[in-house]
Coordinates of C-alpha atoms in Angstrom, one line a residue:
X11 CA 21.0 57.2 14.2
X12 CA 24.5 55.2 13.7
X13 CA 25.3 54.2 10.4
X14 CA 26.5 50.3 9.9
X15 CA 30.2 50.3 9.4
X16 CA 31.3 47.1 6.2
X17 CA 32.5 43.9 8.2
X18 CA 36.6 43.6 7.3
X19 CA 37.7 41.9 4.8
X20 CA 40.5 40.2 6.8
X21 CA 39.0 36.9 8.1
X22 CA 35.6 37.4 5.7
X23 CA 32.9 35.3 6.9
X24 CA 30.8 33.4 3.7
X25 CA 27.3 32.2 3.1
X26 CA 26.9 28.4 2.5
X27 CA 24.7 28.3 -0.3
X28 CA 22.7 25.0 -1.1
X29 CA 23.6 24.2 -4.6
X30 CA 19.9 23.6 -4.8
X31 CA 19.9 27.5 -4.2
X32 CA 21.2 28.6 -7.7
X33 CA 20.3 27.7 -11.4
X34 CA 22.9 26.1 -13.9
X35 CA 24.6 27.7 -16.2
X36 CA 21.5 28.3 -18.9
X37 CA 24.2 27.8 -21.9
X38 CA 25.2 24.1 -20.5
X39 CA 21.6 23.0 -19.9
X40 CA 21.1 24.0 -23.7
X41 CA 24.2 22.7 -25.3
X42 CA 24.5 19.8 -22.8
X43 CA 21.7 16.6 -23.0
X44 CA 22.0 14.8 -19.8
X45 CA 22.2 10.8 -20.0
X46 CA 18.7 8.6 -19.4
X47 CA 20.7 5.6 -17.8
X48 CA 23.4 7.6 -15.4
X49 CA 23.6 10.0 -13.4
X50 CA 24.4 13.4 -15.4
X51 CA 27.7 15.3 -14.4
X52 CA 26.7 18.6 -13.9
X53 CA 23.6 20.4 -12.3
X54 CA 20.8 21.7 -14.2
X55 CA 18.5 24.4 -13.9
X56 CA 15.9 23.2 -11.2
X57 CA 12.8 24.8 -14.3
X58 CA 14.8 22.7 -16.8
X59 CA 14.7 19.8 -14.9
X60 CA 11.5 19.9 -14.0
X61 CA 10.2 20.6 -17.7
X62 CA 12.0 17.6 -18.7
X63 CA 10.6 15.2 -16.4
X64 CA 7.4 17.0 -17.2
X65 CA 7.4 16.2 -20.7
X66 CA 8.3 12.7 -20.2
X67 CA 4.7 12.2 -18.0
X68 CA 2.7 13.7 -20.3
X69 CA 3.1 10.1 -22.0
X70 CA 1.1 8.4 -19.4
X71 CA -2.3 7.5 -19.3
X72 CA -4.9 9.8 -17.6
X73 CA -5.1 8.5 -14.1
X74 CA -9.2 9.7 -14.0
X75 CA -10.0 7.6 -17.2
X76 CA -8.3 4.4 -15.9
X77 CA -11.1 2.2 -15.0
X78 CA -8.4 -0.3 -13.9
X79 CA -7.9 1.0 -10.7
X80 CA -9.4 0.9 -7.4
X81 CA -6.8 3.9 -6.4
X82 CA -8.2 7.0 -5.4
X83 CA -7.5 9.6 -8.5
X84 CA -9.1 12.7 -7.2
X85 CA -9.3 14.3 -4.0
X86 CA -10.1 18.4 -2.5
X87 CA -7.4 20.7 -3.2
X88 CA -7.3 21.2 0.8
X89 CA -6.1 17.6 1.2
X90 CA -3.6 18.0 -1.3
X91 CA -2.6 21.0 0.9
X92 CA -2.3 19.0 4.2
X93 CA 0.0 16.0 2.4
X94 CA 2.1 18.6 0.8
X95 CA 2.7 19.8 4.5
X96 CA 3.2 16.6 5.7
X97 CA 5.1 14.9 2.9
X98 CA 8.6 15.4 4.9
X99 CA 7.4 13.5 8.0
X100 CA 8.6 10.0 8.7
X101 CA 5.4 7.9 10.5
X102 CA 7.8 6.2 12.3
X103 CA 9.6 8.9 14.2
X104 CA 6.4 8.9 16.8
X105 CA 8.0 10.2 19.4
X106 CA 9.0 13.4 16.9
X107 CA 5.9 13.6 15.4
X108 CA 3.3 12.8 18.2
X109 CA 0.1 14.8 16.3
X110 CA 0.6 12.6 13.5
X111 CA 0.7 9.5 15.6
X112 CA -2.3 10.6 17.2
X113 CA -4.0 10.7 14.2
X114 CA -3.3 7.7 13.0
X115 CA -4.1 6.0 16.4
X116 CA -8.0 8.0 16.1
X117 CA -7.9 6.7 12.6
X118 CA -7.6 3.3 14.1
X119 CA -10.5 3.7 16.6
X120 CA -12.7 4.9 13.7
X121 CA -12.0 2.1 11.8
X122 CA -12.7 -0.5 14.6
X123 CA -16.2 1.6 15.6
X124 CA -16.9 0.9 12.0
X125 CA -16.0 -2.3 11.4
X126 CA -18.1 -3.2 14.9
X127 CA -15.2 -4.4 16.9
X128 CA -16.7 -5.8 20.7
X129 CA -14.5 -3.0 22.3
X130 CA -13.0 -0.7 19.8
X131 CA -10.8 0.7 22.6
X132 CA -9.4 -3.0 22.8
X133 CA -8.8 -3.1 19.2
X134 CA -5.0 -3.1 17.8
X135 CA -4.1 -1.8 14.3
X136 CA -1.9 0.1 12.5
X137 CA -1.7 2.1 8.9
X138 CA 0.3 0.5 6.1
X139 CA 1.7 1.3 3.0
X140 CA -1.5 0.0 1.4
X141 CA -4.0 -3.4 1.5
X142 CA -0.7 -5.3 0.0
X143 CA 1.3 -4.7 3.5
X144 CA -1.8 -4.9 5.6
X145 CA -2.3 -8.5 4.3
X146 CA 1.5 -9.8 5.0
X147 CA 1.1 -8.2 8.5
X148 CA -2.7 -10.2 8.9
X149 CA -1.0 -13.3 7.9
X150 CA 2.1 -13.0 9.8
X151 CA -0.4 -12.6 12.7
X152 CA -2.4 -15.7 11.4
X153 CA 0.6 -17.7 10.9
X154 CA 2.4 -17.0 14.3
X155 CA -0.5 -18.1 16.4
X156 CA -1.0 -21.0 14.5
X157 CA 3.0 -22.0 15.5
X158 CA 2.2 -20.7 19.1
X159 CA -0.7 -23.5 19.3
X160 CA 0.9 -26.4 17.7
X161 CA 4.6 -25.9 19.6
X162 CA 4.9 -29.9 19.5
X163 CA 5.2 -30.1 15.4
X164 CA 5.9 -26.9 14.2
X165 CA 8.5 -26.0 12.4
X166 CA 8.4 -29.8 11.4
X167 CA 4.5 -29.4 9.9
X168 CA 4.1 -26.9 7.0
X169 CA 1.5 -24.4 7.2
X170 CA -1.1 -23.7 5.2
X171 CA -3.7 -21.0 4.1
X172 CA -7.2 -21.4 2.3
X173 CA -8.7 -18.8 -0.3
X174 CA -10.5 -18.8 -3.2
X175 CA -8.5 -18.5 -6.5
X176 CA -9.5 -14.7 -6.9
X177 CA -7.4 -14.0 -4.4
X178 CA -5.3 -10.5 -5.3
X179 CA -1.6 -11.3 -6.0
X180 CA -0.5 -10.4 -2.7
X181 CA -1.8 -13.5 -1.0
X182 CA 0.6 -15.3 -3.0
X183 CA 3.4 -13.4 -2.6
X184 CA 2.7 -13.6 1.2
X185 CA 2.7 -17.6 0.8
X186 CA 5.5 -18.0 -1.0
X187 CA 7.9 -15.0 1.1
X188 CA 6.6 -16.7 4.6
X189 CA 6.7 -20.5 3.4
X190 CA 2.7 -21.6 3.5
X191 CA 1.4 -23.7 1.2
X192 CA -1.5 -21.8 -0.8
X193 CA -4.9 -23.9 -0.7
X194 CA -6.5 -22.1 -3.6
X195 CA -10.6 -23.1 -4.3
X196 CA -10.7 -22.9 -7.7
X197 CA -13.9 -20.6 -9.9
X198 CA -16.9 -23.0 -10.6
X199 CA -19.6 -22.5 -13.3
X200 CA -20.9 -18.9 -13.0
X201 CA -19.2 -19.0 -9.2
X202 CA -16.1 -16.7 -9.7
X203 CA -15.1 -16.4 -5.9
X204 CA -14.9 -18.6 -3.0
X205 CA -17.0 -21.8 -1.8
X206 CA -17.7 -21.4 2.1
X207 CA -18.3 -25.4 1.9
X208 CA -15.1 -26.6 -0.4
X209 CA -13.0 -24.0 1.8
X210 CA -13.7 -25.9 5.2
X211 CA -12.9 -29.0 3.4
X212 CA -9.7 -27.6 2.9
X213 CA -8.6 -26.9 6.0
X214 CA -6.6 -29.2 8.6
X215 CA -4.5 -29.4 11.6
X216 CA -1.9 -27.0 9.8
X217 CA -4.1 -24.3 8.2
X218 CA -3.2 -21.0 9.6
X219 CA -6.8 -19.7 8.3
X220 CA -9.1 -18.8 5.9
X221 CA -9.1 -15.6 3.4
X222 CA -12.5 -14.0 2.7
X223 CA -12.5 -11.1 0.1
X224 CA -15.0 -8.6 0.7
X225 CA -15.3 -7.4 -2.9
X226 CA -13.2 -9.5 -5.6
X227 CA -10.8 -7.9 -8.3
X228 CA -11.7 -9.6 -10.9
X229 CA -15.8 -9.1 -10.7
X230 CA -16.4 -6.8 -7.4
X231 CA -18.5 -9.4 -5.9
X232 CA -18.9 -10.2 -1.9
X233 CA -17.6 -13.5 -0.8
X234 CA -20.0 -14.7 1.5
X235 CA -18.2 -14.3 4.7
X236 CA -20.7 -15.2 7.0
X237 CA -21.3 -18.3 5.2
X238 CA -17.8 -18.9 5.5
X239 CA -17.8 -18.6 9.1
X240 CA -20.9 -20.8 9.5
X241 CA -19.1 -23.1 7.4
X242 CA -16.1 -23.1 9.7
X243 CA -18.3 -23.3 12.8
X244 CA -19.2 -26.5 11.4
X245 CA -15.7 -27.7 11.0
X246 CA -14.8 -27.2 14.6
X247 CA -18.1 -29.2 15.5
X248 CA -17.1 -31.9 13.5
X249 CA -13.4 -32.3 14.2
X250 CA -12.1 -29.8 17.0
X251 CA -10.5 -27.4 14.5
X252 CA -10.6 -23.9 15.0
X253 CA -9.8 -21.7 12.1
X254 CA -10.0 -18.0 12.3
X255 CA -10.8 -15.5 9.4
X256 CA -9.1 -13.0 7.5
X257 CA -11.2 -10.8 5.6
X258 CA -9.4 -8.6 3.0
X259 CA -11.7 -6.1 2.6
X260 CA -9.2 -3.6 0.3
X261 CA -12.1 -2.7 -1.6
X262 CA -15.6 -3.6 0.4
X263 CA -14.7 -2.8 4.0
X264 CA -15.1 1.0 3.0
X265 CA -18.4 0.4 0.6
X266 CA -20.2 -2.6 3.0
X267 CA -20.5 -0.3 6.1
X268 CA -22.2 2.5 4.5
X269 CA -24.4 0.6 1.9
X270 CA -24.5 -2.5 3.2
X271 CA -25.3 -2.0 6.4
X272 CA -27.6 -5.1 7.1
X273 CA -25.0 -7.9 5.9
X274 CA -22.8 -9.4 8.3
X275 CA -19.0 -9.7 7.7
X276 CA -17.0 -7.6 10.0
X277 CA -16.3 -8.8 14.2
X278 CA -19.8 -9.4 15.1
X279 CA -18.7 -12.6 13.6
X280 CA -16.4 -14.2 16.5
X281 CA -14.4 -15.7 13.9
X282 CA -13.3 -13.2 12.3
X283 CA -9.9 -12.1 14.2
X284 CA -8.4 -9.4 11.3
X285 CA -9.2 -7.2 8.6
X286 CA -7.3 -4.7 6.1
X287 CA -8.6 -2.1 3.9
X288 CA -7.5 0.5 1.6
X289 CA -7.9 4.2 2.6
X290 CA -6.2 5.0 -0.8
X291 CA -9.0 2.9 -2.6
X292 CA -12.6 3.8 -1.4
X293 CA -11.3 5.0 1.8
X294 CA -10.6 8.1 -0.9
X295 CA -7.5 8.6 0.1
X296 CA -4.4 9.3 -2.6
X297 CA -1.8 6.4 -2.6
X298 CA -0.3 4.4 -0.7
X299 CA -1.8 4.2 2.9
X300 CA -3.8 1.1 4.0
X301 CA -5.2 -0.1 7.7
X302 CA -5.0 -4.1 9.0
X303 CA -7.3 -4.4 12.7
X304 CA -7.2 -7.5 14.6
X305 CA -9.5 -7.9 16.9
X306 CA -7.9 -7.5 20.2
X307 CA -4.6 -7.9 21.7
X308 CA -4.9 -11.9 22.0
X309 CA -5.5 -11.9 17.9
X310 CA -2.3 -10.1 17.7
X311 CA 0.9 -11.8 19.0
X312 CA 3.1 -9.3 21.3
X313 CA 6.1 -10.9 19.7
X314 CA 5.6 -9.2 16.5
X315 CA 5.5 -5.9 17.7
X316 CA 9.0 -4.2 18.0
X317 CA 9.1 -1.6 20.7
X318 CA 12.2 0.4 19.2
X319 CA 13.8 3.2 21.1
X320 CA 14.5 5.5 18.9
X321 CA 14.6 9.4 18.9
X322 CA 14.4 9.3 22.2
X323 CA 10.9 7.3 22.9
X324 CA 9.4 3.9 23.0
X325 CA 7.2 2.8 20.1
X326 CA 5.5 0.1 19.4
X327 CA 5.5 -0.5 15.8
X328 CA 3.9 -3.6 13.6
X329 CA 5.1 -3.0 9.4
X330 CA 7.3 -4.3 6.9
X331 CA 9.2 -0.6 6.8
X332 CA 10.6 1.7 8.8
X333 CA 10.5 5.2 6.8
X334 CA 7.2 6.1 4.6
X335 CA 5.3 9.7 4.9
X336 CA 2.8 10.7 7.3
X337 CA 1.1 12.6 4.9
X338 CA -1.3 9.7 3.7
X339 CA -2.5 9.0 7.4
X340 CA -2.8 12.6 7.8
X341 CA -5.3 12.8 4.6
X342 CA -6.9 10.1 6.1
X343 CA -8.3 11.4 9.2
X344 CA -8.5 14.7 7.4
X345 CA -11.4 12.8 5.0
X346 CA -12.8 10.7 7.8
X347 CA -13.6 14.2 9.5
X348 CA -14.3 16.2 6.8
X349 CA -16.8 13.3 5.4
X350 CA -18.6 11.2 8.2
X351 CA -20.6 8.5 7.9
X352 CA -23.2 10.3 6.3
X353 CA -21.0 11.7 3.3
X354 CA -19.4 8.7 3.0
X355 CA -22.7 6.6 2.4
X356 CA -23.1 9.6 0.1
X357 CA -20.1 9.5 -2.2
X358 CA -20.5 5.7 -2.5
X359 CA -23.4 5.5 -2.8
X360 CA -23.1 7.8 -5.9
X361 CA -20.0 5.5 -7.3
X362 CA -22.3 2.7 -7.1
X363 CA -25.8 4.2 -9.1
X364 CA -22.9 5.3 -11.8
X365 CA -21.6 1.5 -11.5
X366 CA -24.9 -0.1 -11.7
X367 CA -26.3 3.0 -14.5
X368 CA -23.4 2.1 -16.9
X369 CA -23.5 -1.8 -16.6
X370 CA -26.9 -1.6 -18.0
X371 CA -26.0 0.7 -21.1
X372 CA -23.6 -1.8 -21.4
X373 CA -26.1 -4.7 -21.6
X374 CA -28.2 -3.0 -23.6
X375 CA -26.0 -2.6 -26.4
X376 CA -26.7 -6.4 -26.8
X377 CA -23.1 -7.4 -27.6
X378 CA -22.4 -8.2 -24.1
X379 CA -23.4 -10.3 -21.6
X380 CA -22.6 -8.9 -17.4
X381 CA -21.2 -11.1 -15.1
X382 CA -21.6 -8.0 -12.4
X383 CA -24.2 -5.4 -12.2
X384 CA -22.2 -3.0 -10.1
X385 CA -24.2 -3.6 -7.3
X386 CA -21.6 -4.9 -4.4
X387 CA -18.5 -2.9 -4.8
X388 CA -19.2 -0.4 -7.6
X389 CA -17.4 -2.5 -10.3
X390 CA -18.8 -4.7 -12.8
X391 CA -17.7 -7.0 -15.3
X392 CA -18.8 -8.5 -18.9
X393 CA -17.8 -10.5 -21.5
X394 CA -19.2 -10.4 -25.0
X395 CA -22.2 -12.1 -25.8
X396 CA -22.2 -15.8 -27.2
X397 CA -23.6 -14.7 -30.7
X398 CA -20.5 -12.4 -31.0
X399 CA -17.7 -14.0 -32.8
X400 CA -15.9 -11.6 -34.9
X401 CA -14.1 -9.6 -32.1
X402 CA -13.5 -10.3 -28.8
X403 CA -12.7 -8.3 -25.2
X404 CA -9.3 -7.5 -25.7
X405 CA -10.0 -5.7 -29.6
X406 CA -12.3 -3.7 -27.2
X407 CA -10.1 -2.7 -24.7
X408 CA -7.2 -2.0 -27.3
X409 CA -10.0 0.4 -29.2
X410 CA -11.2 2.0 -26.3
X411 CA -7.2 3.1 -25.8
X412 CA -7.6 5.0 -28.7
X413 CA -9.8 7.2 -27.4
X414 CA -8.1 7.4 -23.6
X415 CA -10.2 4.8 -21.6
X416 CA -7.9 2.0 -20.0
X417 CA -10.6 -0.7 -19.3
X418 CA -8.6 -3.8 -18.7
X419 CA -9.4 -7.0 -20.4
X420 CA -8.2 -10.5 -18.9
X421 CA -8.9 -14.0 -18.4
X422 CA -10.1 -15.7 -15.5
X423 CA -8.2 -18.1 -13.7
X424 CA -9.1 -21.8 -13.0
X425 CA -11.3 -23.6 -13.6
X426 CA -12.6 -20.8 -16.0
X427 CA -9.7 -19.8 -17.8
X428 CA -12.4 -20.0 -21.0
X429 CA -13.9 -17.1 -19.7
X430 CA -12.1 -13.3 -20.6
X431 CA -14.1 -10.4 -19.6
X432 CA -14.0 -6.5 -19.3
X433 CA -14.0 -4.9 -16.2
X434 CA -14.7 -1.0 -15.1
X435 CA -13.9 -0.1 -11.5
X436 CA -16.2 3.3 -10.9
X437 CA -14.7 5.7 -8.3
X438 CA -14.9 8.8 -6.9
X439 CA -14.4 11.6 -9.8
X440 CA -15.4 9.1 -12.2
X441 CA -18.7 10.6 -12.9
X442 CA -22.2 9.9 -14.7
X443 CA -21.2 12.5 -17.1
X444 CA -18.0 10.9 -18.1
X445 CA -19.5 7.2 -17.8
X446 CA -21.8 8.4 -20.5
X447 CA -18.8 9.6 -22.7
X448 CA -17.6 6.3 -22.1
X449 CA -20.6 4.6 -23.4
X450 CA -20.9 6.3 -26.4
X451 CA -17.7 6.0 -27.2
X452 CA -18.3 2.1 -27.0
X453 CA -21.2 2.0 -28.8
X454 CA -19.5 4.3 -31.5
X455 CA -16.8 1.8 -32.3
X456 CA -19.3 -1.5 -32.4
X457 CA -19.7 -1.2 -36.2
X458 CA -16.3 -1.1 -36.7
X459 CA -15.9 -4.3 -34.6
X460 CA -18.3 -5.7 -35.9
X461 CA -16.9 -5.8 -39.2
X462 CA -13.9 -7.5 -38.3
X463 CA -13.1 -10.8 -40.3
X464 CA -12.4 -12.5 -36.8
X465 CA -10.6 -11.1 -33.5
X466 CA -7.5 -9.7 -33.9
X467 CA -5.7 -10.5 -30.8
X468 CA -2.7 -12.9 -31.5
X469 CA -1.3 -13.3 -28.0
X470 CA -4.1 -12.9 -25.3
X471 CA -1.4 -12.8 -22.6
X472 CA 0.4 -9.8 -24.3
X473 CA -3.0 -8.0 -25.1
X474 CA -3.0 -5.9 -22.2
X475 CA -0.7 -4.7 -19.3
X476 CA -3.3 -5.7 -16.7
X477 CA -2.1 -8.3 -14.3
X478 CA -3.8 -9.3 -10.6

């Protein structure tokens, strides 16, 4: 057997070593604090920096106890496996990453099948970064058809689009960024979402189309989307106007299917031409992916879609940017499959008896009166009780903090902006076990509100962090 002879020293070739590779000098990390606002001079021990930013999170809130959010906060370790593999893939680079494209196209055709598209192989869609996205795509859709049919005044008529006030924050961000005038039906009474009838008598020659929201923010409640529908059938009767539907459906367009079966509010209604969801909402997936489907190719104008040669292939692509993971679609098809239909109607159907369970504690504290039972999307809402004047919603959110609960408290816009309510958004992890801790802990702190001289909340608009 030869023995290996040293390489010369004359002409010595070296390792590159990543400076990722090594740790810091130890002393420096401990005698050196790096800066908050810059960036630090030297390296730092990747442990060291990693405890450090550690530390700093432990601050936050505990993403299962926040009742705010519709975002997924739990899912199986083997998903968290299959993003962590898939984390360093860019979604748009189809032609690199076909198997992830094709997942995300089957993702697609499950979503149509579900939704009841005429010919889900006809159907056209696309992931997003979340609902937020999928709703500026849907309108760009609505708003570009509407110029293609009315070539003889636009850009000289200004556009419009019709929703109810409840509307989540990205509608208006999409008015203003895109230049259509909002036509916002305002909350009436014990009404807290859209009127089918007042939103047909909103629309005209220029309105791009209506917005239904298949479970609302602010109380989880359906819009009546067939209603709306019938109520724009009439429309075009009357006057020759044809207005097609949006339905955001962040929230209810992965509840609806599998416990709603019976009501009507996807495409068997031929006016509906788009919808978006959230797979990182009850679609159960981690943030941010979302889905918008239109319901064929005529509902989508070619002239948004870029076919971009790049990488060496052609691809079609419909989003507002051009580099986000593929490890969200990837979890999405990986719980599509690993669910069904049948597990799905399962898990929500669970989130839902905890929803509907815990409302009625609630009520029958007697201190509060529901707007929402929990019994549409698996959120509810409620307010205190008339009798009940010496604290108000906000004292209770602010004490339930105390004990690690973020329930939001927040007024309703107009024409109720006298109403302020509590609401608890019931997912997935958030379990009857920990809705009872929640309810005892409410009922624990009653006497002490109770004995309040008056509410203490100074600034109603400062009270909490929660915005729509």
């Amino acid at each position: 057997m030869p023995f290996s002879e040293g390489a010369p020293r004359t002409g010595e070739r070296r390792l590159s070593v990543n400076p990722f590779y090594g740790p810091a000098n130890p002393l420096g990390d401990m005698a050196e604090a790096p800066p908050t606002h810059r960036l630090p001079d030297p390296p730092m021990a990747p442990a060291t920096a990693h405890q450090l930013v550690r530390d700093e999170l432990m601050l936050d809130g505990n993403a299962r106890l926040n009742l705010a959010t519709f975002v997924t906060t739990w899912m199986e370790p083997e998903a968290g496996i299959l993003m962590a593999e898939c984390r360093d893939k860019n979604m748009i680079d189809k032609d690199e990453y076909p198997r992830t494209a094709e997942l995300e196209r089957r993702c697609v055709a499950m979503l149509a099948d579900l939704w009841n598209a005429p010919d889900p192989a006809t159907a056209v869609g696309c992931s997003t970064t979340g609902s937020s996205e999928a709703c500026m795509l849907a309108g760009m859709a609505l708003k570009r058809r509407w110029a293609q049919r009315n070539t003889d005044r636009y850009p000289g008529a200004r556009p419009n689009l019709v929703m109810g006030v409840n509307v989540q924050v990205c509608w208006e961000k999409f008015c203003n960024f895109w230049e259509v005038e909002a036509r916002l039906v305002p909350m009436e009474g014990e009404r807290f979402h859209l009127d089918p009838q007042a939103a047909a008598e909103l629309c005209d020659e220029n309105t791009i189309g209506v917005v239904g929201i298949l479970g609302s923010t602010f109380d989880g409640s359906y819009e009546p989307i067939a209603d709306l529908c019938a109520a724009l059938d009439g429309l075009r009767e009357r006057t020759g106007l044809d207005v097609p539907v949006h339905v955001d459906g962040a929230s209810g367009a992965m509840v609806a299917p599998f416990l709603d079966e019976d009501l009507v509010w996807d495409f068997r209604l031929p006016r509906v031409a788009s919808i978006n969801t959230s797979g990182h909402k009850y679609g159960l997936v981690y943030p941010g992916v979302g889905w918008a489907l239109w319901r064929d190719a005529e509902a989508l104008p070619e002239e948004l879609v870029f076919r971009v040669n790049y990488l060496g292939g052609d691809m079609p692509t419909f989003a507002l940017n051009f580099s986000r993971p593929g490890a969200q679609v990837v979890a999405q098809y990986y719980t599509f499959l690993r669910l069904g239909r049948q597990g799905y109607r399962a898990v929500q159907q669970a989130a839902r008896d905890v929803a509907t369970e815990l409302a009625g504690r609630v009520e029958a504290l007697g201190d509060f009166r529901l707007l929402t039972r929990g019994d549409e999307l698996p959120v509810f809402a409620f307010t205190t009780a008339p009798d009940v004047t010496t604290y108000d919603v906000f004292d209770v959110s602010r004490r339930l903090r105390e004990s690690g609960w973020l329930v939001p408290a927040y007024t309703f816009p107009p024409n109720r902006e006298d109403l302020s309510v509590l609401r608890v958004v019931c997912r997935n992890g958030f379990s009857a076990d920990l809705a009872e801790l929640l309810a005892q802990d409410l009922e624990r702190l009653l006497p002490d509100l109770r004995r309040q001289p008056r509410p203490l909340t100074e600034d109603k608009g400062a009270a909490t962090s929660f915005h729509h």
